[in-house]
mmCIF file with all atom_site columns, C-alpha atoms in Angstrom:
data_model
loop_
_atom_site.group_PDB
_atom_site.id
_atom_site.type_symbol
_atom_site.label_atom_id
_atom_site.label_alt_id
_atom_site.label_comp_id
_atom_site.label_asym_id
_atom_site.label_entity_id
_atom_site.label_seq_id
_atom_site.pdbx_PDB_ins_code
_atom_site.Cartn_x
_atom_site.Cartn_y
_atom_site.Cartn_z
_atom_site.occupancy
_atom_site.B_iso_or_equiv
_atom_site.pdbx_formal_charge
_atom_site.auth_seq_id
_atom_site.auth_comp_id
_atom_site.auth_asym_id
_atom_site.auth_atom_id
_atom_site.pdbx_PDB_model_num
ATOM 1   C CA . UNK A 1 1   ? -73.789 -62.332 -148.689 1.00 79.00 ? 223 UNK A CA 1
ATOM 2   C CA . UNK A 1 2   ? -70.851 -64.242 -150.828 1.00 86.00 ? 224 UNK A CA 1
ATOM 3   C CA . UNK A 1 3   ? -70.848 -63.820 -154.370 1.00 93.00 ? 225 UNK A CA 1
ATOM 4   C CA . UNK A 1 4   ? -70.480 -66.697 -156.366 1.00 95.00 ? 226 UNK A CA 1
ATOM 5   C CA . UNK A 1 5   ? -69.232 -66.866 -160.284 1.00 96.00 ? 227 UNK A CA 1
ATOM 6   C CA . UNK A 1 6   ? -69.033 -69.860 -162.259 1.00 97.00 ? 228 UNK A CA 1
ATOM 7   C CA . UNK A 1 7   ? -66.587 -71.119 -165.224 1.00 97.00 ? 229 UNK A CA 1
ATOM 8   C CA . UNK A 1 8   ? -65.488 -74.226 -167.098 1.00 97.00 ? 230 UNK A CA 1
ATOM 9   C CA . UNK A 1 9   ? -68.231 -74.774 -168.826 1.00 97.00 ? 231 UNK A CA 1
ATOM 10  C CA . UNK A 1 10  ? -68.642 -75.445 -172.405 1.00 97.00 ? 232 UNK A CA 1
ATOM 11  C CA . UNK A 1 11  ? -69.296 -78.588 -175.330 1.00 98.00 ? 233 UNK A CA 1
ATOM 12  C CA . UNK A 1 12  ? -67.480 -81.755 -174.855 1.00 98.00 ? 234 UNK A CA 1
ATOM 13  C CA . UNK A 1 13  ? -68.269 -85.060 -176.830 1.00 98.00 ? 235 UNK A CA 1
ATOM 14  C CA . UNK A 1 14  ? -69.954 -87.707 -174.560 1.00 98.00 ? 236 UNK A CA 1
ATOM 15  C CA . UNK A 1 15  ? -67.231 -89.971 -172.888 1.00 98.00 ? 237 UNK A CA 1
ATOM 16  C CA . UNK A 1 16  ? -65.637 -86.580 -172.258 1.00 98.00 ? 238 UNK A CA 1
ATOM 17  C CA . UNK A 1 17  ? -64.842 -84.543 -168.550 1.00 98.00 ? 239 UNK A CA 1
ATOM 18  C CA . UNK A 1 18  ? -65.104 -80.982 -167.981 1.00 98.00 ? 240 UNK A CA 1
ATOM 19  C CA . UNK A 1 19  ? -63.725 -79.763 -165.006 1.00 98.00 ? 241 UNK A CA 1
ATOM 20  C CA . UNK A 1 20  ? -66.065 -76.430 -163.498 1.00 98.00 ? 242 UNK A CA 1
ATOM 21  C CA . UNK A 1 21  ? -64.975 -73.732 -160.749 1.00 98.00 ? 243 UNK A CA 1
ATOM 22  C CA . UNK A 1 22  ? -66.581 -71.608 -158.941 1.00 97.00 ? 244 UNK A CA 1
ATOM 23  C CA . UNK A 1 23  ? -64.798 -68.485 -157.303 1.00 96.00 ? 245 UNK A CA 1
ATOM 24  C CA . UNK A 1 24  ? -66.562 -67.338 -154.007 1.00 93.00 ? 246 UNK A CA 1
ATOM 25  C CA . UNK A 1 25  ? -66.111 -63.772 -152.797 1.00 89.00 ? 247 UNK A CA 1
ATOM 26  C CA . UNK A 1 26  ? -67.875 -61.827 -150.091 1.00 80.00 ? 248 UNK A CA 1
ATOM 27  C CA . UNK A 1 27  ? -68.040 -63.782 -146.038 1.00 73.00 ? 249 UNK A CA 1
ATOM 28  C CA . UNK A 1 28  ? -65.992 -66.162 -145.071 1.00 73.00 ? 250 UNK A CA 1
ATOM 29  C CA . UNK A 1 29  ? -66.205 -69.427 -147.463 1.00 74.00 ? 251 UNK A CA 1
ATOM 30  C CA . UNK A 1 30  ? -64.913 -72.066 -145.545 1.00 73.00 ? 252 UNK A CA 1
ATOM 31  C CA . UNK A 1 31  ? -68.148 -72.013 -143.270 1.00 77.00 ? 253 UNK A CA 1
ATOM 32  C CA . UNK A 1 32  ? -70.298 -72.456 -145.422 1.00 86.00 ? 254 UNK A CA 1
ATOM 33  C CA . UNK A 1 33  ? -72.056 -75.678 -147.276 1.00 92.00 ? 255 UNK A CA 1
ATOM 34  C CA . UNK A 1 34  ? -71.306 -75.528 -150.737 1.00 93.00 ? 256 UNK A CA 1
ATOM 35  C CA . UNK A 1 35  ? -73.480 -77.378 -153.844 1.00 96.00 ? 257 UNK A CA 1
ATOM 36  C CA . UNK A 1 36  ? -73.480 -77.752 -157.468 1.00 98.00 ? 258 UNK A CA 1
ATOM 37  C CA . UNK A 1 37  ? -77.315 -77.989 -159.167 1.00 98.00 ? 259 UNK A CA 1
ATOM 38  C CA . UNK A 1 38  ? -78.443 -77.714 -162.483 1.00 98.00 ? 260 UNK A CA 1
ATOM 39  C CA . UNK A 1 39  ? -81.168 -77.003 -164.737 1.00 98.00 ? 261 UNK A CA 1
ATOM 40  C CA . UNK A 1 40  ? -82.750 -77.565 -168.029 1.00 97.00 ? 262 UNK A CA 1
ATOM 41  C CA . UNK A 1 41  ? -85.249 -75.719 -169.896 1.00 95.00 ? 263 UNK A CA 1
ATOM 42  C CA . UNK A 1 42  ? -88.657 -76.456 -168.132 1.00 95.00 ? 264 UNK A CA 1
ATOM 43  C CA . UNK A 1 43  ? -87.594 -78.545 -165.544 1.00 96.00 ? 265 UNK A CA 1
ATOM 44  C CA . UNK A 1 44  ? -86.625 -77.819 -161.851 1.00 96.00 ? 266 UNK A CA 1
ATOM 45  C CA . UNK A 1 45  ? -83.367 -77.137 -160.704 1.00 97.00 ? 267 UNK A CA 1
ATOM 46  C CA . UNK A 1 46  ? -81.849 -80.726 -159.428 1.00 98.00 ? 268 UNK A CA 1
ATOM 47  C CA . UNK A 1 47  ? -79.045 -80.940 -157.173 1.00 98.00 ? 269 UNK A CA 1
ATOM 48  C CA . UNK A 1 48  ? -75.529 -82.748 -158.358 1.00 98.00 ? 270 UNK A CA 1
ATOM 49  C CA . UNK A 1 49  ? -73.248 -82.415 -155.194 1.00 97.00 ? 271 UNK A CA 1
ATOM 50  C CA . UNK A 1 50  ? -72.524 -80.821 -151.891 1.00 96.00 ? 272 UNK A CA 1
ATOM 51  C CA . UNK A 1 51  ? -69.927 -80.579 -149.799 1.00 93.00 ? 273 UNK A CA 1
ATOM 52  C CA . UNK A 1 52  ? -69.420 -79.380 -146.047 1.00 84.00 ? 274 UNK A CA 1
ATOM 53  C CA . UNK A 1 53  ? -65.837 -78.811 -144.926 1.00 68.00 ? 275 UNK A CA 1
ATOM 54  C CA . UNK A 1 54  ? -64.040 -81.687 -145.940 1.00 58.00 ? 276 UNK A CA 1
ATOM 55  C CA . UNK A 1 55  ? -64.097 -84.296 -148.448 1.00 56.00 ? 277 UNK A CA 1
ATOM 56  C CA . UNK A 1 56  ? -65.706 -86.690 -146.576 1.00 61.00 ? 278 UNK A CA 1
ATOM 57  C CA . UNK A 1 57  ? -68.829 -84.357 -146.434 1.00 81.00 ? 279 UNK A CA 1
ATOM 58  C CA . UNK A 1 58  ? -69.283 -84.809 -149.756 1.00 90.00 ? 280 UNK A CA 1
ATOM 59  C CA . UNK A 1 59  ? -72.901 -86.063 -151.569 1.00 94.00 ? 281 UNK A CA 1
ATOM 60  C CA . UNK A 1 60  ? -73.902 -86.748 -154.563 1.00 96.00 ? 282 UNK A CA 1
ATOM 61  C CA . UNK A 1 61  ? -77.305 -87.392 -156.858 1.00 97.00 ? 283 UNK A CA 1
ATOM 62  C CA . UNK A 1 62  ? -77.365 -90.884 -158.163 1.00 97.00 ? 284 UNK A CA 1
ATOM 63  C CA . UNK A 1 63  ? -77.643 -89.718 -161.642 1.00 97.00 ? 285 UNK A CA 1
ATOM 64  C CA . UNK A 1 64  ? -74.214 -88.534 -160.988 1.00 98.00 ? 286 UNK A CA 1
ATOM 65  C CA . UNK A 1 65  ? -71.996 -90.567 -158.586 1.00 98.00 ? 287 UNK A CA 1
ATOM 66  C CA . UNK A 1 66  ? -69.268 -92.559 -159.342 1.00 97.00 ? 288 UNK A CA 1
ATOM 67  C CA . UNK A 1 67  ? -68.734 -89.988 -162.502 1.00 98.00 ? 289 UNK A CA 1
ATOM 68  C CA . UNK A 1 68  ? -68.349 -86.621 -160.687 1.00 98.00 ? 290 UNK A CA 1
ATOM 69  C CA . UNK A 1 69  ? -66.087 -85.276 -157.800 1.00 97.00 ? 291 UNK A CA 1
ATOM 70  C CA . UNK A 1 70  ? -67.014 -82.027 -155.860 1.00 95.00 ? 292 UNK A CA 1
ATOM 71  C CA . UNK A 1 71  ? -64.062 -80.614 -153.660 1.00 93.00 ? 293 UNK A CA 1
ATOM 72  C CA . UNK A 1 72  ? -63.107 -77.701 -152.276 1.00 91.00 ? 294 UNK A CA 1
ATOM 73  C CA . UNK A 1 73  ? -60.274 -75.217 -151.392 1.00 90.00 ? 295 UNK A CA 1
ATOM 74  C CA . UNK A 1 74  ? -60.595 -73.005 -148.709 1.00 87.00 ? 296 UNK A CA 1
ATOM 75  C CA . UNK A 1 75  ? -57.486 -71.270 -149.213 1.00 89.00 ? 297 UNK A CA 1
ATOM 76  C CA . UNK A 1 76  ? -58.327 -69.900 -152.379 1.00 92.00 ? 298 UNK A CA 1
ATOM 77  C CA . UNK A 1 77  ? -62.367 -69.714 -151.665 1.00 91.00 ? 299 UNK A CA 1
ATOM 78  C CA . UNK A 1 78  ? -63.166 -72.301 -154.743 1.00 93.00 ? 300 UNK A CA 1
ATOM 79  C CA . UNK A 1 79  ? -65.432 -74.979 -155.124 1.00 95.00 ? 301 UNK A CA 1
ATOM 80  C CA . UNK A 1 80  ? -64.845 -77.320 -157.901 1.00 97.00 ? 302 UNK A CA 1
ATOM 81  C CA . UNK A 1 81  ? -66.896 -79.954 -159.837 1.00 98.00 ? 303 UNK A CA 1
ATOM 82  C CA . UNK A 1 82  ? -64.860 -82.507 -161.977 1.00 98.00 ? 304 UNK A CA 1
ATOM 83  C CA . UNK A 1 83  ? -67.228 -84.218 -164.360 1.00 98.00 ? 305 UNK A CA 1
ATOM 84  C CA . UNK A 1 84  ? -65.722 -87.149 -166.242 1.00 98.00 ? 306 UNK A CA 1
ATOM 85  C CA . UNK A 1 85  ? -67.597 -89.761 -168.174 1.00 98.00 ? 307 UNK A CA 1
ATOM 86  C CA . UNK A 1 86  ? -70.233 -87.561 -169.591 1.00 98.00 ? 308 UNK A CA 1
ATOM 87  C CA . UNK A 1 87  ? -73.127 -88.114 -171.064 1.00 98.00 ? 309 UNK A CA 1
ATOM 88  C CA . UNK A 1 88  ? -75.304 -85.820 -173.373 1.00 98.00 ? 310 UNK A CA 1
ATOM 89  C CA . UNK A 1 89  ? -78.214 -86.084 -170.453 1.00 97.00 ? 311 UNK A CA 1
ATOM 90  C CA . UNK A 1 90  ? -75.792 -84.178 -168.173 1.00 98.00 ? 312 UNK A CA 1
ATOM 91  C CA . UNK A 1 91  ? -76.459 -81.067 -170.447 1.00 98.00 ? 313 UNK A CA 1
ATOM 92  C CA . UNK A 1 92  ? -77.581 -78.209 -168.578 1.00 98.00 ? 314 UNK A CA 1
ATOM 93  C CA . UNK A 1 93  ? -77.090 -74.874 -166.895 1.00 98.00 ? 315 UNK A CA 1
ATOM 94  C CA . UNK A 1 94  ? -74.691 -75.999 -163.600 1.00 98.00 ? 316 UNK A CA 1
ATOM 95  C CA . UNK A 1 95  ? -75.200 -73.839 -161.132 1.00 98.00 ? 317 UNK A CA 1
ATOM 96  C CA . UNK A 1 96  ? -72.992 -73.117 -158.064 1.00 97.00 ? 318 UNK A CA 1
ATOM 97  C CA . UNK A 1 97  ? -74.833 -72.244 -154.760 1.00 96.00 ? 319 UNK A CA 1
ATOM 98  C CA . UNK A 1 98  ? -73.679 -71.413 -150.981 1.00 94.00 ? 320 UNK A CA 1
ATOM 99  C CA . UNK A 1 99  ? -75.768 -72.301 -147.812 1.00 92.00 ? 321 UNK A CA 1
ATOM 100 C CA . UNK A 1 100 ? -74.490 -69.964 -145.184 1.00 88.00 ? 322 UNK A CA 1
ATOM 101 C CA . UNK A 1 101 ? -74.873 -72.676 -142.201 1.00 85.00 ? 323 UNK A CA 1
ATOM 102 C CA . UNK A 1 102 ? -71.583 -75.487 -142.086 1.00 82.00 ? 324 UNK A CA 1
ATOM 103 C CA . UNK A 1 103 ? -74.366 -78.931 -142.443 1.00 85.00 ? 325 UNK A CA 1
ATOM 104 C CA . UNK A 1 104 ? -72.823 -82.387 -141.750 1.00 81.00 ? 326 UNK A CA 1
ATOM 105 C CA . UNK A 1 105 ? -75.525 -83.172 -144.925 1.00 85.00 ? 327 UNK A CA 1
ATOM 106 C CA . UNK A 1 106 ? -75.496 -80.843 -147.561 1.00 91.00 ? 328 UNK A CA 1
ATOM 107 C CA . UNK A 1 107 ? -79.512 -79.988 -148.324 1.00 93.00 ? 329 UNK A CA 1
ATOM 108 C CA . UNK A 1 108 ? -80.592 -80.983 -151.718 1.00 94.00 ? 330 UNK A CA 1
ATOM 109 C CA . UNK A 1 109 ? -83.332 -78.438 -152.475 1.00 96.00 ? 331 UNK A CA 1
ATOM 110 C CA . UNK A 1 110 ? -82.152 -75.167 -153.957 1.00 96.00 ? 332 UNK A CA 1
ATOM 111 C CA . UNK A 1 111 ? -84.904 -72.920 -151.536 1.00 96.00 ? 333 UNK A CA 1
ATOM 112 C CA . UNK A 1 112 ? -82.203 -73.984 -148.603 1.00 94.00 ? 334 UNK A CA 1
ATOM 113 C CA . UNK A 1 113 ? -79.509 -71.971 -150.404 1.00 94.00 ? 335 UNK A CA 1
ATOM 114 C CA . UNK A 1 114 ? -79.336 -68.254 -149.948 1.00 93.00 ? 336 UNK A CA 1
ATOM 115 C CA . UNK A 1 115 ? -76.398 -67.221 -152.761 1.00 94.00 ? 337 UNK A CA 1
ATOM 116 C CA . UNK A 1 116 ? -76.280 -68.298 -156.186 1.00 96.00 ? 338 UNK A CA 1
ATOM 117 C CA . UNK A 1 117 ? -73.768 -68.076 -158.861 1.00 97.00 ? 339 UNK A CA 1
ATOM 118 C CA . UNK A 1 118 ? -75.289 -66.681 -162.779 1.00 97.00 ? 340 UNK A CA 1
ATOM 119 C CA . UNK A 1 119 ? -74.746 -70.122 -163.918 1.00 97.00 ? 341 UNK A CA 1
ATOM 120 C CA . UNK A 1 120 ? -72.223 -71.990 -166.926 1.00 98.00 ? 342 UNK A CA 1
ATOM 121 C CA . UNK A 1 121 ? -73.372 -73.925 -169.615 1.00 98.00 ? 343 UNK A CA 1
ATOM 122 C CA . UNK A 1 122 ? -72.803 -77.426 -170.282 1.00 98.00 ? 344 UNK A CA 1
ATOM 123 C CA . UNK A 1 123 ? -73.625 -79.384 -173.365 1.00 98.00 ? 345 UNK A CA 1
ATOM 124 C CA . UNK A 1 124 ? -72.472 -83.137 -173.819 1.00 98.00 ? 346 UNK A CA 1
ATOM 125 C CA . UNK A 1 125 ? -72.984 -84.360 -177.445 1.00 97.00 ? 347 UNK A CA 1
ATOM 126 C CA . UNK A 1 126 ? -73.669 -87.516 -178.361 1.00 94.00 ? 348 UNK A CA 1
#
């Protein structure tokens, strides 16, 4: 199990980035798939990015690319997720999660990921 804890989060004006992290403790990191999702109240939680090993294994939602980054540093077991260009439909809980399998294509539905982080709020205003 890896244990998985979230920050950055917080209220930014729309037009505005947020940069989130999330620290990853427990079995070794750097094999496993890595992916941001997020959630608002009474909908499912939707996946934002993934990323395998490098940065070329990187994927993102639609809704999202072009406007957010999702990297990674092994070294110091953190996944990040830089969010520029916001926009106050990006508001959510942003969750970080950890597949324990290395995937060439990160999976995109949250029942394939077995650790999750508590979550960060973000809230874009308009």
């Amino acid at each position: 199990q890896v244990q998985l804890v979230e920050s950055g989060g917080g209220l930014v004006q729309a037009g505005g980035s947020l940069r989130l992290s999330c620290a990853a403790s427990g079995r070794a990191f750097s094999s496993n798939t890595m992916a941001w999702f997020r959630q608002t109240p009474g909908k499912e939680r939707e996946f934002v990015a993934g990323i395998g090993w490098g940065r070329s294994s990187a994927y993102y939602a639609d809704s999202v690319k072009g406007r957010f980054t999702i990297s990674r540093d092994n070294a110091k077991n953190t996944v990040y997720l830089q969010m520029n260009s916001l926009k106050p439909e990006d508001t959510a809980v942003y969750y970080c999660a950890a597949d324990r399998d290395f995937r060439v294509v990160p999976f995109t539905t949250p029942d394939e990921y077995e650790d999750w982080g508590q979550g960060t709020q973000v809230t874009v205003s308009s």
